[in-house]
Amino acid sequence: MSLTGSTQSLFITAGLLSISFVCLLFIKEAHTYKQTQKRRAAKLMEGWRFLWIHKRIRALVIMDIIESLFGTIWIGAITLSFVKEVLEKGEAWWGYINGAYYFGSIVGGIIVYRMSSMVKGRLLLFMFLGSIGYAVLTGFYGLVTNPYLALVLLIMMGPAYQLRDVAQETIYQNTCSNGMFPKVIAAKSTLVQAVFILSIAFVGTVICLG
């Protein structure tokens, strides 16, 4: 936005959203069949039961919940305050911070793709290494006052996060059958997002009272 201006950025965003909408028109809907209300309710609970029964999946969900509790540090208001008060930069650097993070994620995705054969056989190891790397880099990011070093750390977070995320998603896929996988992911996403919303509400209340 600092390069193109607010109006041009708005039109670019609207254009990209329009392109994504057009792309959705080419997605073919899977064949569906009618089910009774009781059958639909039973299927709705299958993913939740799987999350609770399967120990490995339950551990992964707990990890995601813990991450969502502390993920509020990345919401816009807190990041903007960090940019202004710690890095002593203007609003434009708010965009640079977000851009660096997503650029690192793209680079990380490419790196993990190239390492896919290596990651496939050592999912737990690479998930652990990615989690530790992401946690350490986040800790250093919270301590730096140099804005350029902060950008470098954010870019480095991308490969670490993608390594953890890809390994984790692969474990989900390997553990669940094709029919169960969407139900488990839907249940997991619902639970994690609910916790994240409550975390944001808590942090917002603390900031307002402070």
CSV table of C-alpha atoms in Angstrom, one decimal:
chain,number,residue,atom,x,y,z
A,1,MET,CA,0.0,0.0,0.0
A,2,SER,CA,2.9,2.3,0.7
A,3,LEU,CA,4.0,1.9,-2.9
A,4,THR,CA,0.7,1.9,-4.8
A,5,GLY,CA,-1.6,3.9,-2.5
A,6,SER,CA,-4.8,3.0,-0.8
A,7,THR,CA,-7.1,3.3,-3.8
A,8,GLN,CA,-4.9,1.2,-6.1
A,9,SER,CA,-4.4,-1.4,-3.4
A,10,LEU,CA,-8.2,-1.7,-3.0
A,11,PHE,CA,-8.7,-2.3,-6.7
A,12,ILE,CA,-5.9,-4.9,-6.8
A,13,THR,CA,-7.4,-6.7,-3.9
A,14,ALA,CA,-10.9,-6.6,-5.5
A,15,GLY,CA,-9.4,-7.9,-8.7
A,16,LEU,CA,-7.7,-10.8,-7.1
A,17,LEU,CA,-10.8,-11.7,-5.2
A,18,SER,CA,-12.8,-11.6,-8.4
A,19,ILE,CA,-10.3,-14.0,-10.1
A,20,SER,CA,-10.5,-16.4,-7.1
A,21,PHE,CA,-14.3,-16.3,-7.4
A,22,VAL,CA,-14.1,-17.1,-11.2
A,23,CYS,CA,-11.8,-20.0,-10.4
A,24,LEU,CA,-14.4,-21.4,-8.0
A,25,LEU,CA,-16.8,-21.8,-10.9
A,26,PHE,CA,-14.5,-24.5,-12.4
A,27,ILE,CA,-14.6,-26.7,-9.3
A,28,LYS,CA,-16.8,-29.7,-9.8
A,29,GLU,CA,-19.0,-30.6,-6.8
A,30,ALA,CA,-18.6,-34.1,-5.6
A,31,HIS,CA,-21.6,-36.4,-6.0
A,32,THR,CA,-23.9,-36.2,-3.0
A,33,TYR,CA,-26.8,-38.4,-1.9
A,34,LYS,CA,-29.7,-37.9,0.3
A,35,GLN,CA,-29.4,-38.9,3.9
A,36,THR,CA,-31.9,-39.0,6.8
A,37,GLN,CA,-31.6,-36.4,9.5
A,38,LYS,CA,-30.4,-39.0,12.0
A,39,ARG,CA,-27.8,-40.3,9.6
A,40,ARG,CA,-26.5,-36.7,9.0
A,41,ALA,CA,-26.3,-36.1,12.8
A,42,ALA,CA,-24.3,-39.3,13.3
A,43,LYS,CA,-21.9,-38.4,10.5
A,44,LEU,CA,-21.5,-34.9,12.0
A,45,MET,CA,-20.2,-36.4,15.2
A,46,GLU,CA,-17.8,-38.9,13.6
A,47,GLY,CA,-15.0,-36.4,13.3
A,48,TRP,CA,-15.3,-35.3,16.9
A,49,ARG,CA,-15.3,-38.9,18.1
A,50,PHE,CA,-12.2,-39.6,16.1
A,51,LEU,CA,-10.4,-36.6,17.6
A,52,TRP,CA,-11.1,-37.8,21.1
A,53,ILE,CA,-10.4,-41.6,20.6
A,54,HIS,CA,-7.3,-41.4,18.5
A,55,LYS,CA,-4.3,-40.5,20.8
A,56,ARG,CA,-2.0,-39.2,18.0
A,57,ILE,CA,-4.6,-37.0,16.5
A,58,ARG,CA,-5.7,-35.8,19.9
A,59,ALA,CA,-2.1,-34.8,20.7
A,60,LEU,CA,-1.9,-32.8,17.4
A,61,VAL,CA,-5.2,-31.0,18.2
A,62,ILE,CA,-3.9,-30.0,21.6
A,63,MET,CA,-0.8,-28.6,19.9
A,64,ASP,CA,-2.9,-26.6,17.6
A,65,ILE,CA,-5.0,-25.3,20.5
A,66,ILE,CA,-1.9,-24.2,22.4
A,67,GLU,CA,-0.7,-22.5,19.3
A,68,SER,CA,-4.0,-20.7,18.8
A,69,LEU,CA,-3.9,-19.4,22.4
A,70,PHE,CA,-0.7,-17.6,21.7
A,71,GLY,CA,-1.4,-16.8,18.1
A,72,THR,CA,-3.1,-13.6,19.2
A,73,ILE,CA,0.4,-11.9,19.1
A,74,TRP,CA,0.0,-11.9,15.3
A,75,ILE,CA,-3.4,-10.0,15.2
A,76,GLY,CA,-3.2,-6.6,13.6
A,77,ALA,CA,-3.6,-4.4,16.6
A,78,ILE,CA,-0.8,-6.0,18.5
A,79,THR,CA,1.6,-6.2,15.5
A,80,LEU,CA,0.9,-2.5,14.8
A,81,SER,CA,1.7,-1.6,18.4
A,82,PHE,CA,4.9,-3.7,18.2
A,83,VAL,CA,5.9,-1.9,15.0
A,84,LYS,CA,5.3,1.6,16.5
A,85,GLU,CA,6.6,1.2,20.0
A,86,VAL,CA,9.4,-1.4,19.7
A,87,LEU,CA,10.6,-1.1,16.1
A,88,GLU,CA,9.8,2.6,16.1
A,89,LYS,CA,8.4,2.6,12.6
A,90,GLY,CA,5.3,3.8,10.9
A,91,GLU,CA,2.2,2.0,9.6
A,92,ALA,CA,3.9,1.1,6.3
A,93,TRP,CA,6.2,-1.3,8.3
A,94,TRP,CA,3.0,-3.1,9.5
A,95,GLY,CA,2.6,-4.2,5.9
A,96,TYR,CA,6.3,-5.1,5.5
A,97,ILE,CA,6.0,-7.3,8.6
A,98,ASN,CA,3.0,-9.2,7.2
A,99,GLY,CA,4.6,-9.4,3.7
A,100,ALA,CA,7.9,-10.8,5.1
A,101,TYR,CA,6.0,-13.5,7.0
A,102,TYR,CA,4.0,-14.6,4.0
A,103,PHE,CA,7.0,-14.4,1.7
A,104,GLY,CA,8.8,-16.7,4.1
A,105,SER,CA,5.8,-19.1,4.1
A,106,ILE,CA,6.0,-19.2,0.3
A,107,VAL,CA,9.7,-19.9,0.3
A,108,GLY,CA,9.2,-22.4,3.0
A,109,GLY,CA,6.5,-24.2,1.0
A,110,ILE,CA,8.9,-24.5,-1.9
A,111,ILE,CA,11.7,-25.8,0.3
A,112,VAL,CA,9.5,-28.4,1.9
A,113,TYR,CA,8.2,-29.5,-1.5
A,114,ARG,CA,11.8,-30.1,-2.6
A,115,MET,CA,12.4,-32.1,0.6
A,116,SER,CA,9.2,-34.0,0.4
A,117,SER,CA,10.8,-37.4,0.0
A,118,MET,CA,13.0,-36.8,3.1
A,119,VAL,CA,10.2,-35.4,5.2
A,120,LYS,CA,7.8,-38.3,4.3
A,121,GLY,CA,9.8,-40.9,6.2
A,122,ARG,CA,10.5,-38.7,9.3
A,123,LEU,CA,7.3,-36.9,9.9
A,124,LEU,CA,7.5,-36.7,13.7
A,125,LEU,CA,11.1,-35.6,13.6
A,126,PHE,CA,10.6,-32.8,11.1
A,127,MET,CA,7.4,-31.7,12.9
A,128,PHE,CA,9.4,-31.4,16.1
A,129,LEU,CA,12.3,-29.6,14.4
A,130,GLY,CA,9.9,-27.2,12.7
A,131,SER,CA,8.0,-26.5,16.0
A,132,ILE,CA,11.2,-25.8,17.9
A,133,GLY,CA,12.6,-23.6,15.1
A,134,TYR,CA,9.4,-21.6,14.9
A,135,ALA,CA,9.3,-21.1,18.6
A,136,VAL,CA,12.9,-20.0,18.9
A,137,LEU,CA,12.6,-17.6,16.0
A,138,THR,CA,9.4,-16.1,17.5
A,139,GLY,CA,11.1,-15.6,20.8
A,140,PHE,CA,14.0,-13.8,19.1
A,141,TYR,CA,11.5,-11.7,17.1
A,142,GLY,CA,9.9,-10.5,20.3
A,143,LEU,CA,13.2,-9.3,21.7
A,144,VAL,CA,14.7,-7.5,18.7
A,145,THR,CA,14.5,-3.7,18.2
A,146,ASN,CA,16.1,-3.6,14.8
A,147,PRO,CA,13.3,-3.6,12.1
A,148,TYR,CA,15.5,-5.1,9.4
A,149,LEU,CA,16.5,-8.0,11.7
A,150,ALA,CA,12.8,-8.5,12.5
A,151,LEU,CA,12.1,-8.9,8.8
A,152,VAL,CA,14.8,-11.5,8.4
A,153,LEU,CA,13.5,-13.5,11.4
A,154,LEU,CA,10.0,-13.4,9.9
A,155,ILE,CA,11.2,-14.7,6.6
A,156,MET,CA,13.1,-17.5,8.4
A,157,MET,CA,9.9,-18.4,10.3
A,158,GLY,CA,8.3,-19.5,7.0
A,159,PRO,CA,10.4,-22.6,6.3
A,160,ALA,CA,10.1,-23.6,10.0
A,161,TYR,CA,6.4,-23.2,10.1
A,162,GLN,CA,5.8,-24.9,6.7
A,163,LEU,CA,8.0,-27.9,7.8
A,164,ARG,CA,5.9,-28.3,10.9
A,165,ASP,CA,2.6,-27.7,9.2
A,166,VAL,CA,3.2,-30.0,6.2
A,167,ALA,CA,4.4,-32.8,8.5
A,168,GLN,CA,1.4,-32.4,10.7
A,169,GLU,CA,-1.1,-32.4,7.9
A,170,THR,CA,0.6,-35.5,6.4
A,171,ILE,CA,0.1,-37.3,9.7
A,172,TYR,CA,-3.6,-36.4,9.6
A,173,GLN,CA,-3.9,-37.8,6.1
A,174,ASN,CA,-2.0,-41.0,6.9
A,175,THR,CA,-4.1,-41.6,10.0
A,176,CYS,CA,-7.5,-40.9,8.6
A,177,SER,CA,-9.3,-42.7,5.8
A,178,ASN,CA,-10.4,-40.7,2.7
A,179,GLY,CA,-14.0,-40.5,4.1
A,180,MET,CA,-13.0,-39.6,7.6
A,181,PHE,CA,-10.3,-37.0,6.8
A,182,PRO,CA,-12.6,-34.0,5.9
A,183,LYS,CA,-14.7,-34.7,9.0
A,184,VAL,CA,-11.7,-34.7,11.3
A,185,ILE,CA,-10.2,-31.6,9.7
A,186,ALA,CA,-13.6,-29.8,10.0
A,187,ALA,CA,-13.9,-30.7,13.7
A,188,LYS,CA,-10.3,-29.7,14.4
A,189,SER,CA,-10.7,-26.4,12.6
A,190,THR,CA,-14.0,-25.6,14.5
A,191,LEU,CA,-12.4,-26.3,17.8
A,192,VAL,CA,-9.1,-24.4,17.1
A,193,GLN,CA,-10.9,-21.4,15.7
A,194,ALA,CA,-13.3,-21.3,18.7
A,195,VAL,CA,-10.3,-21.2,21.1
A,196,PHE,CA,-8.6,-18.5,18.9
A,197,ILE,CA,-11.7,-16.3,19.1
A,198,LEU,CA,-11.9,-16.7,22.9
A,199,SER,CA,-8.2,-15.9,23.1
A,200,ILE,CA,-8.7,-12.7,21.0
A,201,ALA,CA,-11.6,-11.6,23.2
A,202,PHE,CA,-9.5,-12.2,26.3
A,203,VAL,CA,-6.5,-10.2,25.0
A,204,GLY,CA,-8.8,-7.4,23.8
A,205,THR,CA,-10.4,-7.2,27.3
A,206,VAL,CA,-7.0,-7.1,29.0
A,207,ILE,CA,-5.8,-4.3,26.6
A,208,CYS,CA,-9.0,-2.3,27.2
A,209,LEU,CA,-8.8,-2.6,30.9
A,210,GLY,CA,-5.1,-1.8,30.9
